[in-house]
Each structure stands twice: as structure tokens, then as C-alpha cells.
PDB file of C-alpha atoms in Angstrom:
ATOM      1  CA  UNK K   1      92.264 100.024  71.448  1.00 44.00           C
ATOM      2  CA  UNK K   2      94.479  96.924  71.517  1.00 44.00           C
ATOM      3  CA  UNK K   3      92.948  93.467  71.195  1.00 45.00           C
ATOM      4  CA  UNK K   4      93.928  92.747  74.803  1.00 45.00           C
ATOM      5  CA  UNK K   5      92.060  95.815  76.047  1.00 38.00           C
ATOM      6  CA  UNK K   6      89.050  95.060  73.883  1.00 43.00           C
ATOM      7  CA  UNK K   7      88.725  91.716  75.663  1.00 44.00           C
ATOM      8  CA  UNK K   8      89.416  93.198  79.099  1.00 46.00           C
ATOM      9  CA  UNK K   9      92.766  91.484  79.644  1.00 46.00           C
ATOM     10  CA  UNK K  10      95.269  94.354  79.389  1.00 45.00           C
ATOM     11  CA  UNK K  11      96.789  95.753  82.574  1.00 49.00           C
ATOM     12  CA  UNK K  12      95.475  99.294  81.949  1.00 40.00           C
ATOM     13  CA  UNK K  13      91.882  98.121  81.544  1.00 45.00           C
ATOM     14  CA  UNK K  14      92.078  95.888  84.604  1.00 55.00           C
ATOM     15  CA  UNK K  15      93.477  98.764  86.670  1.00 50.00           C
ATOM     16  CA  UNK K  16      90.579 100.986  85.552  1.00 53.00           C
ATOM     17  CA  UNK K  17      88.088  98.291  86.593  1.00 57.00           C
ATOM     18  CA  UNK K  18      89.835  97.861  89.962  1.00 58.00           C
ATOM     19  CA  UNK K  19      89.794 101.601  90.639  1.00 59.00           C
ATOM     20  CA  UNK K  20      86.140 101.949  89.582  1.00 59.00           C
ATOM     21  CA  UNK K  21      85.126  99.109  91.865  1.00 60.00           C
ATOM     22  CA  UNK K  22      87.157 100.352  94.832  1.00 62.00           C
ATOM     23  CA  UNK K  23      85.837 103.892  94.461  1.00 61.00           C
ATOM     24  CA  UNK K  24      82.273 102.595  94.299  1.00 56.00           C
ATOM     25  CA  UNK K  25      82.567 100.110  97.150  1.00 62.00           C
ATOM     26  CA  UNK K  26      84.764 102.234  99.383  1.00 58.00           C
ATOM     27  CA  UNK K  27      83.322 105.695  98.850  1.00 60.00           C
ATOM     28  CA  UNK K  28      79.745 105.068  97.707  1.00 58.00           C
ATOM     29  CA  UNK K  29      78.507 103.787 101.077  1.00 63.00           C
ATOM     30  CA  UNK K  30      80.216 106.658 102.880  1.00 63.00           C
ATOM     31  CA  UNK K  31      78.556 109.265 100.691  1.00 64.00           C
ATOM     32  CA  UNK K  32      75.189 107.508 100.993  1.00 64.00           C
ATOM     33  CA  UNK K  33      75.482 107.506 104.788  1.00 67.00           C
ATOM     34  CA  UNK K  34      76.389 111.183 104.929  1.00 68.00           C
ATOM     35  CA  UNK K  35      73.475 112.138 102.665  1.00 65.00           C
ATOM     36  CA  UNK K  36      71.022 110.038 104.675  1.00 68.00           C
ATOM     37  CA  UNK K  37      72.146 111.558 107.961  1.00 66.00           C
ATOM     38  CA  UNK K  38      71.923 115.045 106.451  1.00 69.00           C
ATOM     39  CA  UNK K  39      68.270 114.397 105.582  1.00 69.00           C
ATOM     40  CA  UNK K  40      67.525 113.180 109.113  1.00 67.00           C
ATOM     41  CA  UNK K  41      69.421 116.121 110.585  1.00 69.00           C
ATOM     42  CA  UNK K  42      67.256 118.571 108.648  1.00 62.00           C
ATOM     43  CA  UNK K  43      64.162 117.067 110.271  1.00 67.00           C
ATOM     44  CA  UNK K  44      65.687 117.098 113.755  1.00 65.00           C
ATOM     45  CA  UNK K  45      66.788 120.743 113.649  1.00 68.00           C
ATOM     46  CA  UNK K  46      63.281 121.906 114.460  1.00 67.00           C
ATOM     47  CA  UNK K  47      61.954 118.851 116.301  1.00 67.00           C
ATOM     48  CA  UNK K  48      64.801 117.841 118.632  1.00 73.00           C
ATOM     49  CA  UNK K  49      67.818 120.117 119.093  1.00 71.00           C
ATOM     50  CA  UNK K  50      69.672 117.666 121.351  1.00 74.00           C
ATOM     51  CA  UNK K  51      69.297 114.796 118.906  1.00 73.00           C
ATOM     52  CA  UNK K  52      70.305 117.128 116.083  1.00 72.00           C
ATOM     53  CA  UNK K  53      73.559 118.026 117.832  1.00 74.00           C
ATOM     54  CA  UNK K  54      74.366 114.358 118.399  1.00 76.00           C
ATOM     55  CA  UNK K  55      73.616 113.576 114.768  1.00 71.00           C
ATOM     56  CA  UNK K  56      75.860 116.460 113.687  1.00 74.00           C
ATOM     57  CA  UNK K  57      78.754 115.044 115.719  1.00 76.00           C
ATOM     58  CA  UNK K  58      78.203 111.663 114.047  1.00 77.00           C
ATOM     59  CA  UNK K  59      78.095 113.350 110.660  1.00 73.00           C
ATOM     60  CA  UNK K  60      81.428 115.063 111.241  1.00 73.00           C
ATOM     61  CA  UNK K  61      82.955 111.749 112.353  1.00 73.00           C
ATOM     62  CA  UNK K  62      81.541 110.052 109.265  1.00 72.00           C
ATOM     63  CA  UNK K  63      83.020 112.719 106.994  1.00 72.00           C
ATOM     64  CA  UNK K  64      86.453 112.301 108.614  1.00 71.00           C
ATOM     65  CA  UNK K  65      86.239 108.522 108.196  1.00 70.00           C
ATOM     66  CA  UNK K  66      85.175 109.036 104.579  1.00 69.00           C
ATOM     67  CA  UNK K  67      88.321 111.068 103.864  1.00 69.00           C
ATOM     68  CA  UNK K  68      90.472 108.372 105.487  1.00 68.00           C
ATOM     69  CA  UNK K  69      88.802 105.705 103.370  1.00 65.00           C
ATOM     70  CA  UNK K  70      89.300 107.839 100.243  1.00 67.00           C
ATOM     71  CA  UNK K  71      93.054 107.912 100.837  1.00 65.00           C
ATOM     72  CA  UNK K  72      93.124 104.160 101.462  1.00 61.00           C
ATOM     73  CA  UNK K  73      91.215 103.452  98.242  1.00 62.00           C
ATOM     74  CA  UNK K  74      93.691 105.499  96.221  1.00 58.00           C
ATOM     75  CA  UNK K  75      96.529 103.553  97.855  1.00 53.00           C
ATOM     76  CA  UNK K  76      94.723 100.231  97.182  1.00 53.00           C
ATOM     77  CA  UNK K  77      94.776  99.327 100.874  1.00 58.00           C
ATOM     78  CA  UNK K  78      92.341  97.080 102.733  1.00 66.00           C
ATOM     79  CA  UNK K  79      89.291  98.696 104.423  1.00 74.00           C
ATOM     80  CA  UNK K  80      90.094 100.761 107.500  1.00 74.00           C
ATOM     81  CA  UNK K  81      87.370  98.940 109.442  1.00 78.00           C
ATOM     82  CA  UNK K  82      89.378  95.697 109.302  1.00 83.00           C
ATOM     83  CA  UNK K  83      92.477  97.192 110.877  1.00 78.00           C
ATOM     84  CA  UNK K  84      92.891  95.923 114.434  1.00 77.00           C
ATOM     85  CA  UNK K  85      89.421  94.317 114.478  1.00 81.00           C
ATOM     86  CA  UNK K  86      89.282  91.268 112.284  1.00 87.00           C
ATOM     87  CA  UNK K  87      86.297  90.306 110.159  1.00 92.00           C
ATOM     88  CA  UNK K  88      83.739  89.693 112.909  1.00 92.00           C
ATOM     89  CA  UNK K  89      84.534  92.928 114.721  1.00 91.00           C
ATOM     90  CA  UNK K  90      84.513  94.895 111.470  1.00 91.00           C
ATOM     91  CA  UNK K  91      81.105  93.512 110.480  1.00 94.00           C
ATOM     92  CA  UNK K  92      79.633  94.290 113.905  1.00 93.00           C
ATOM     93  CA  UNK K  93      80.958  97.855 113.707  1.00 90.00           C
ATOM     94  CA  UNK K  94      79.616  98.191 110.153  1.00 90.00           C
ATOM     95  CA  UNK K  95      76.176  96.976 111.235  1.00 94.00           C
ATOM     96  CA  UNK K  96      76.058  99.468 114.113  1.00 91.00           C
ATOM     97  CA  UNK K  97      77.171 102.340 111.888  1.00 86.00           C
ATOM     98  CA  UNK K  98      74.657 101.545 109.150  1.00 87.00           C
ATOM     99  CA  UNK K  99      71.865 101.326 111.716  1.00 90.00           C
ATOM    100  CA  UNK K 100      72.825 104.722 113.175  1.00 84.00           C
ATOM    101  CA  UNK K 101      72.826 106.184 109.663  1.00 80.00           C
ATOM    102  CA  UNK K 102      69.097 105.418 109.411  1.00 84.00           C
ATOM    103  CA  UNK K 103      68.345 107.053 112.756  1.00 80.00           C
ATOM    104  CA  UNK K 104      67.971 103.560 114.254  1.00 82.00           C
ATOM    105  CA  UNK K 105      64.921 102.845 112.074  1.00 90.00           C
ATOM    106  CA  UNK K 106      66.735  99.795 110.659  1.00 93.00           C
ATOM    107  CA  UNK K 107      67.728  97.109 113.176  1.00 95.00           C
ATOM    108  CA  UNK K 108      70.734  95.071 111.995  1.00 96.00           C
ATOM    109  CA  UNK K 109      71.592  91.892 113.885  1.00 96.00           C
ATOM    110  CA  UNK K 110      74.691  89.737 113.443  1.00 95.00           C
ATOM    111  CA  UNK K 111      75.347  86.012 113.798  1.00 94.00           C
ATOM    112  CA  UNK K 112      79.108  85.702 113.345  1.00 91.00           C
ATOM    113  CA  UNK K 113      80.186  83.018 115.770  1.00 76.00           C
ATOM    114  CA  UNK K 114      83.424  83.329 117.703  1.00 72.00           C
ATOM    115  CA  UNK K 115      85.407  86.353 116.550  1.00 70.00           C
ATOM    116  CA  UNK K 116      88.863  84.793 116.782  1.00 77.00           C
ATOM    117  CA  UNK K 117      87.747  81.636 114.983  1.00 80.00           C
ATOM    118  CA  UNK K 118      86.913  83.623 111.835  1.00 87.00           C
ATOM    119  CA  UNK K 119      90.281  85.361 111.917  1.00 85.00           C
ATOM    120  CA  UNK K 120      92.062  82.037 112.381  1.00 88.00           C
ATOM    121  CA  UNK K 121      90.142  80.118 109.698  1.00 90.00           C
ATOM    122  CA  UNK K 122      89.766  82.791 106.989  1.00 93.00           C
ATOM    123  CA  UNK K 123      92.621  84.269 104.948  1.00 92.00           C
ATOM    124  CA  UNK K 124      93.001  88.045 104.892  1.00 89.00           C
ATOM    125  CA  UNK K 125      92.196  88.391 101.184  1.00 88.00           C
ATOM    126  CA  UNK K 126      88.912  86.560 101.748  1.00 92.00           C
ATOM    127  CA  UNK K 127      88.089  88.725 104.777  1.00 92.00           C
ATOM    128  CA  UNK K 128      88.571  91.852 102.653  1.00 88.00           C
ATOM    129  CA  UNK K 129      86.295  90.545  99.890  1.00 90.00           C
ATOM    130  CA  UNK K 130      83.602  89.463 102.360  1.00 94.00           C
ATOM    131  CA  UNK K 131      83.680  92.842 104.088  1.00 92.00           C
ATOM    132  CA  UNK K 132      83.242  94.722 100.789  1.00 89.00           C
ATOM    133  CA  UNK K 133      80.379  92.430  99.745  1.00 94.00           C
ATOM    134  CA  UNK K 134      78.647  92.928 103.093  1.00 94.00           C
ATOM    135  CA  UNK K 135      79.151  96.688 102.964  1.00 89.00           C
ATOM    136  CA  UNK K 136      77.643  96.956  99.499  1.00 89.00           C
ATOM    137  CA  UNK K 137      74.713  94.701 100.443  1.00 93.00           C
ATOM    138  CA  UNK K 138      73.962  96.765 103.567  1.00 92.00           C
ATOM    139  CA  UNK K 139      74.225  99.989 101.579  1.00 87.00           C
ATOM    140  CA  UNK K 140      71.560  98.657  99.204  1.00 88.00           C
ATOM    141  CA  UNK K 141      69.356  97.753 102.170  1.00 91.00           C
ATOM    142  CA  UNK K 142      69.692 101.262 103.611  1.00 87.00           C
ATOM    143  CA  UNK K 143      69.132 103.028 100.285  1.00 84.00           C
ATOM    144  CA  UNK K 144      66.514 100.868  98.576  1.00 85.00           C
ATOM    145  CA  UNK K 145      64.898  98.207 100.757  1.00 88.00           C
ATOM    146  CA  UNK K 146      62.717 100.276 103.119  1.00 88.00           C
ATOM    147  CA  UNK K 147      63.379  97.493 105.612  1.00 92.00           C
ATOM    148  CA  UNK K 148      63.025  97.518 109.378  1.00 93.00           C
ATOM    149  CA  UNK K 149      65.164  94.464 110.069  1.00 94.00           C
ATOM    150  CA  UNK K 150      68.276  92.961 108.535  1.00 96.00           C
ATOM    151  CA  UNK K 151      70.458  90.026 109.572  1.00 96.00           C
ATOM    152  CA  UNK K 152      74.120  89.325 108.747  1.00 97.00           C
ATOM    153  CA  UNK K 153      75.278  85.734 109.118  1.00 96.00           C
ATOM    154  CA  UNK K 154      78.784  84.335 108.614  1.00 95.00           C
ATOM    155  CA  UNK K 155      80.031  80.808 109.193  1.00 93.00           C
ATOM    156  CA  UNK K 156      82.746  78.503 107.870  1.00 93.00           C
ATOM    157  CA  UNK K 157      81.678  75.006 106.813  1.00 91.00           C
ATOM    158  CA  UNK K 158      84.109  72.479 105.318  1.00 91.00           C
ATOM    159  CA  UNK K 159      86.561  75.191 104.363  1.00 92.00           C
ATOM    160  CA  UNK K 160      83.953  77.472 102.743  1.00 94.00           C
ATOM    161  CA  UNK K 161      82.969  80.827 104.203  1.00 95.00           C
ATOM    162  CA  UNK K 162      79.226  81.356 103.903  1.00 96.00           C
ATOM    163  CA  UNK K 163      77.896  84.929 104.076  1.00 97.00           C
ATOM    164  CA  UNK K 164      74.193  85.773 104.164  1.00 96.00           C
ATOM    165  CA  UNK K 165      72.502  89.161 104.441  1.00 96.00           C
ATOM    166  CA  UNK K 166      68.695  89.055 104.565  1.00 95.00           C
ATOM    167  CA  UNK K 167      66.265  91.959 104.994  1.00 94.00           C
ATOM    168  CA  UNK K 168      62.484  92.285 105.340  1.00 92.00           C
ATOM    169  CA  UNK K 169      62.073  95.155 102.892  1.00 91.00           C
ATOM    170  CA  UNK K 170      60.220  95.590  99.620  1.00 89.00           C
ATOM    171  CA  UNK K 171      62.197  92.952  97.743  1.00 85.00           C
ATOM    172  CA  UNK K 172      64.131  93.081  94.497  1.00 78.00           C
ATOM    173  CA  UNK K 173      61.790  95.723  93.081  1.00 71.00           C
ATOM    174  CA  UNK K 174      64.122  98.172  94.858  1.00 57.00           C
ATOM    175  CA  UNK K 175      66.972  96.892  92.673  1.00 61.00           C
ATOM    176  CA  UNK K 176      65.540  97.755  89.285  1.00 55.00           C
ATOM    177  CA  UNK K 177      68.816  97.399  87.401  1.00 58.00           C
ATOM    178  CA  UNK K 178      72.135  95.639  87.862  1.00 59.00           C
ATOM    179  CA  UNK K 179      74.562  98.473  88.597  1.00 63.00           C
ATOM    180  CA  UNK K 180      78.198  98.598  89.606  1.00 68.00           C
ATOM    181  CA  UNK K 181      77.474  97.472  93.158  1.00 72.00           C
ATOM    182  CA  UNK K 182      75.768  94.176  92.311  1.00 79.00           C
ATOM    183  CA  UNK K 183      78.378  93.452  89.655  1.00 83.00           C
ATOM    184  CA  UNK K 184      81.167  94.246  92.114  1.00 82.00           C
ATOM    185  CA  UNK K 185      79.835  91.806  94.713  1.00 88.00           C
ATOM    186  CA  UNK K 186      79.856  89.012  92.165  1.00 89.00           C
ATOM    187  CA  UNK K 187      83.297  89.804  90.789  1.00 87.00           C
ATOM    188  CA  UNK K 188      84.918  90.046  94.236  1.00 86.00           C
ATOM    189  CA  UNK K 189      83.641  86.563  95.080  1.00 92.00           C
ATOM    190  CA  UNK K 190      84.533  85.099  91.673  1.00 91.00           C
ATOM    191  CA  UNK K 191      88.096  86.388  91.836  1.00 87.00           C
ATOM    192  CA  UNK K 192      88.650  84.178  94.889  1.00 91.00           C
ATOM    193  CA  UNK K 193      86.957  81.091  93.494  1.00 92.00           C
ATOM    194  CA  UNK K 194      83.543  81.806  94.992  1.00 95.00           C
ATOM    195  CA  UNK K 195      80.145  83.135  93.978  1.00 95.00           C
ATOM    196  CA  UNK K 196      77.536  85.662  95.098  1.00 95.00           C
ATOM    197  CA  UNK K 197      73.857  85.830  94.246  1.00 93.00           C
ATOM    198  CA  UNK K 198      70.870  88.040  95.057  1.00 91.00           C
ATOM    199  CA  UNK K 199      67.528  86.285  95.516  1.00 89.00           C
ATOM    200  CA  UNK K 200      64.145  86.828  97.117  1.00 83.00           C
ATOM    201  CA  UNK K 201      64.222  86.646 100.909  1.00 72.00           C
ATOM    202  CA  UNK K 202      61.182  85.633 102.909  1.00 66.00           C
ATOM    203  CA  UNK K 203      58.125  84.784 100.756  1.00 62.00           C
ATOM    204  CA  UNK K 204      56.648  88.013  99.469  1.00 59.00           C
ATOM    205  CA  UNK K 205      59.207  90.337 101.038  1.00 76.00           C
ATOM    206  CA  UNK K 206      62.853  91.082 101.392  1.00 90.00           C
ATOM    207  CA  UNK K 207      66.102  90.305  99.606  1.00 92.00           C
ATOM    208  CA  UNK K 208      68.748  87.715 100.432  1.00 93.00           C
ATOM    209  CA  UNK K 209      72.382  88.214  99.428  1.00 95.00           C
ATOM    210  CA  UNK K 210      74.344  84.975  99.649  1.00 96.00           C
ATOM    211  CA  UNK K 211      78.060  84.543  99.011  1.00 97.00           C
ATOM    212  CA  UNK K 212      80.276  81.470  99.344  1.00 97.00           C
ATOM    213  CA  UNK K 213      84.065  81.852  99.172  1.00 96.00           C
ATOM    214  CA  UNK K 214      86.901  79.449  99.975  1.00 95.00           C
ATOM    215  CA  UNK K 215      88.222  80.344 103.413  1.00 94.00           C
ATOM    216  CA  UNK K 216      91.792  79.663 102.350  1.00 89.00           C
ATOM    217  CA  UNK K 217      94.043  80.913  99.558  1.00 70.00           C
ATOM    218  CA  UNK K 218      92.354  80.130  96.217  1.00 66.00           C
ATOM    219  CA  UNK K 219      95.837  79.853  94.718  1.00 63.00           C
ATOM    220  CA  UNK K 220      96.015  76.437  96.378  1.00 53.00           C
ATOM    221  CA  UNK K 221      93.096  75.245  94.273  1.00 55.00           C
ATOM    222  CA  UNK K 222      90.300  75.988  96.734  1.00 60.00           C
ATOM    223  CA  UNK K 223      86.882  76.880  95.392  1.00 64.00           C
ATOM    224  CA  UNK K 224      83.318  77.207  96.619  1.00 66.00           C
ATOM    225  CA  UNK K 225      80.860  75.058  94.627  1.00 66.00           C
ATOM    226  CA  UNK K 226      78.164  77.156  92.960  1.00 67.00           C
ATOM    227  CA  UNK K 227      74.533  76.488  93.870  1.00 65.00           C
ATOM    228  CA  UNK K 228      73.074  73.796  91.581  1.00 49.00           C
ATOM    229  CA  UNK K 229      70.267  75.963  90.198  1.00 51.00           C
ATOM    230  CA  UNK K 230      69.800  79.639  89.380  1.00 47.00           C
ATOM    231  CA  UNK K 231      66.781  81.338  90.913  1.00 42.00           C
TER     232      UNK K 231
END
């Protein structure tokens, strides 16, 4: 291995990291949603035929969307959910889809402000990063948190986009190790001059994912100041 690759700076290594992250962030949530719905479907087959048929239609739609996302990941394109929607619309659609994947046992609310304001104030590259961070955070809530409620908040203050995702689940005990997903959230924010951290939510319960990113092109020198203390 060359010295550049051993330090993670060669183009081949960086492309491998990019592909690993995109496959995880783009395809992992889709697979998790399909598996979760399959489990619920198995229970409904004997208890509620009508609900089972509706869930099966959703499952087929999810599988088709998964294949579309797979092709977009390979082509290194932005998430399909952002096309024609903008960030606020994409996050609302993501919240609704994740809630349906749990059989509506998880209620996800959004506080995103005016939809067109986000699109006007936030550069596209930042929107893409924020969407991926939110998608990974929600996937962790669905898979690990055992939560009943989750809230997504986005606002822009003094040129900094502030994202928060807070649940009322079992806390960070559900995140026993720092895997690709948590690392990916941090690296996506850092690449744009921002930061992302995972902390305890409400006292005694829940997890809070917080990310701050410059709303405008970081190439112009923008950055989001890191929180003064680590928790």
C-alpha cells in the first residue's frame, strides 16, 4: 500500500470510503424498512387480511424505491427523495415513510419552518448532507430506540443550519458501538465545515442527534462553530 493510501489520502481509498458510506446510508435504511415491514406483515397475515394486503402494497413500493436508490448510489447522485421536493418536503416524506415502516407505532413529528425558505437559504450540497444525516438518525431510532415519539427540527440561524432529531426511546444503550452509520453522520457534517454529535435526550430516556452545518458553500470559508464542551 502506498504511503498516501496508508494515511487515507489517495484517490482510490477515498473512493472506497465514499462508496461504503453511500451504500450504507442509501441502501441500509431501505433494507431495514423492508425487513421491518416483512415482520409486521407476518403478524398481520393471520390477524388482519385487509391490513396485510395494504402492507404488502407498501412493501412492493418500498422495494421498487430501493432499487431506484441503488442505481442512484452507484451513479453517485443525490437522494431521490430530494428531487422535486426540496429539503423540507423530503424530510416530511421521510418521516411519514419511517413511521409507516413501524406500523405507525412510532410517531414522527417535524418542525421545519417554511419549506421554500430552507430551499432558498441552504445550498444543495448541504441539503444532501442533512438529508443523509436525518435518514441515518431515523433508521437508528426505528431499529434500536424502541421509541414511541420522535421529533425532527431544522432551522437556519445566522447562516448555520441546525438539525435536531430527538426520540423518547431507551437511550444510547441501543447504540452499543460506533458503527458506519454514526461515523458517516459525523463525516458528512465535517466535510462541509460542520459537526454532528449524539447525546442523551430527555433526562433518563431518549437520544438526541444534533448537527450544525454552514448553510452556504463551505468553499467560501463558512463553518459552523463546534459546541464548547463534549458530553
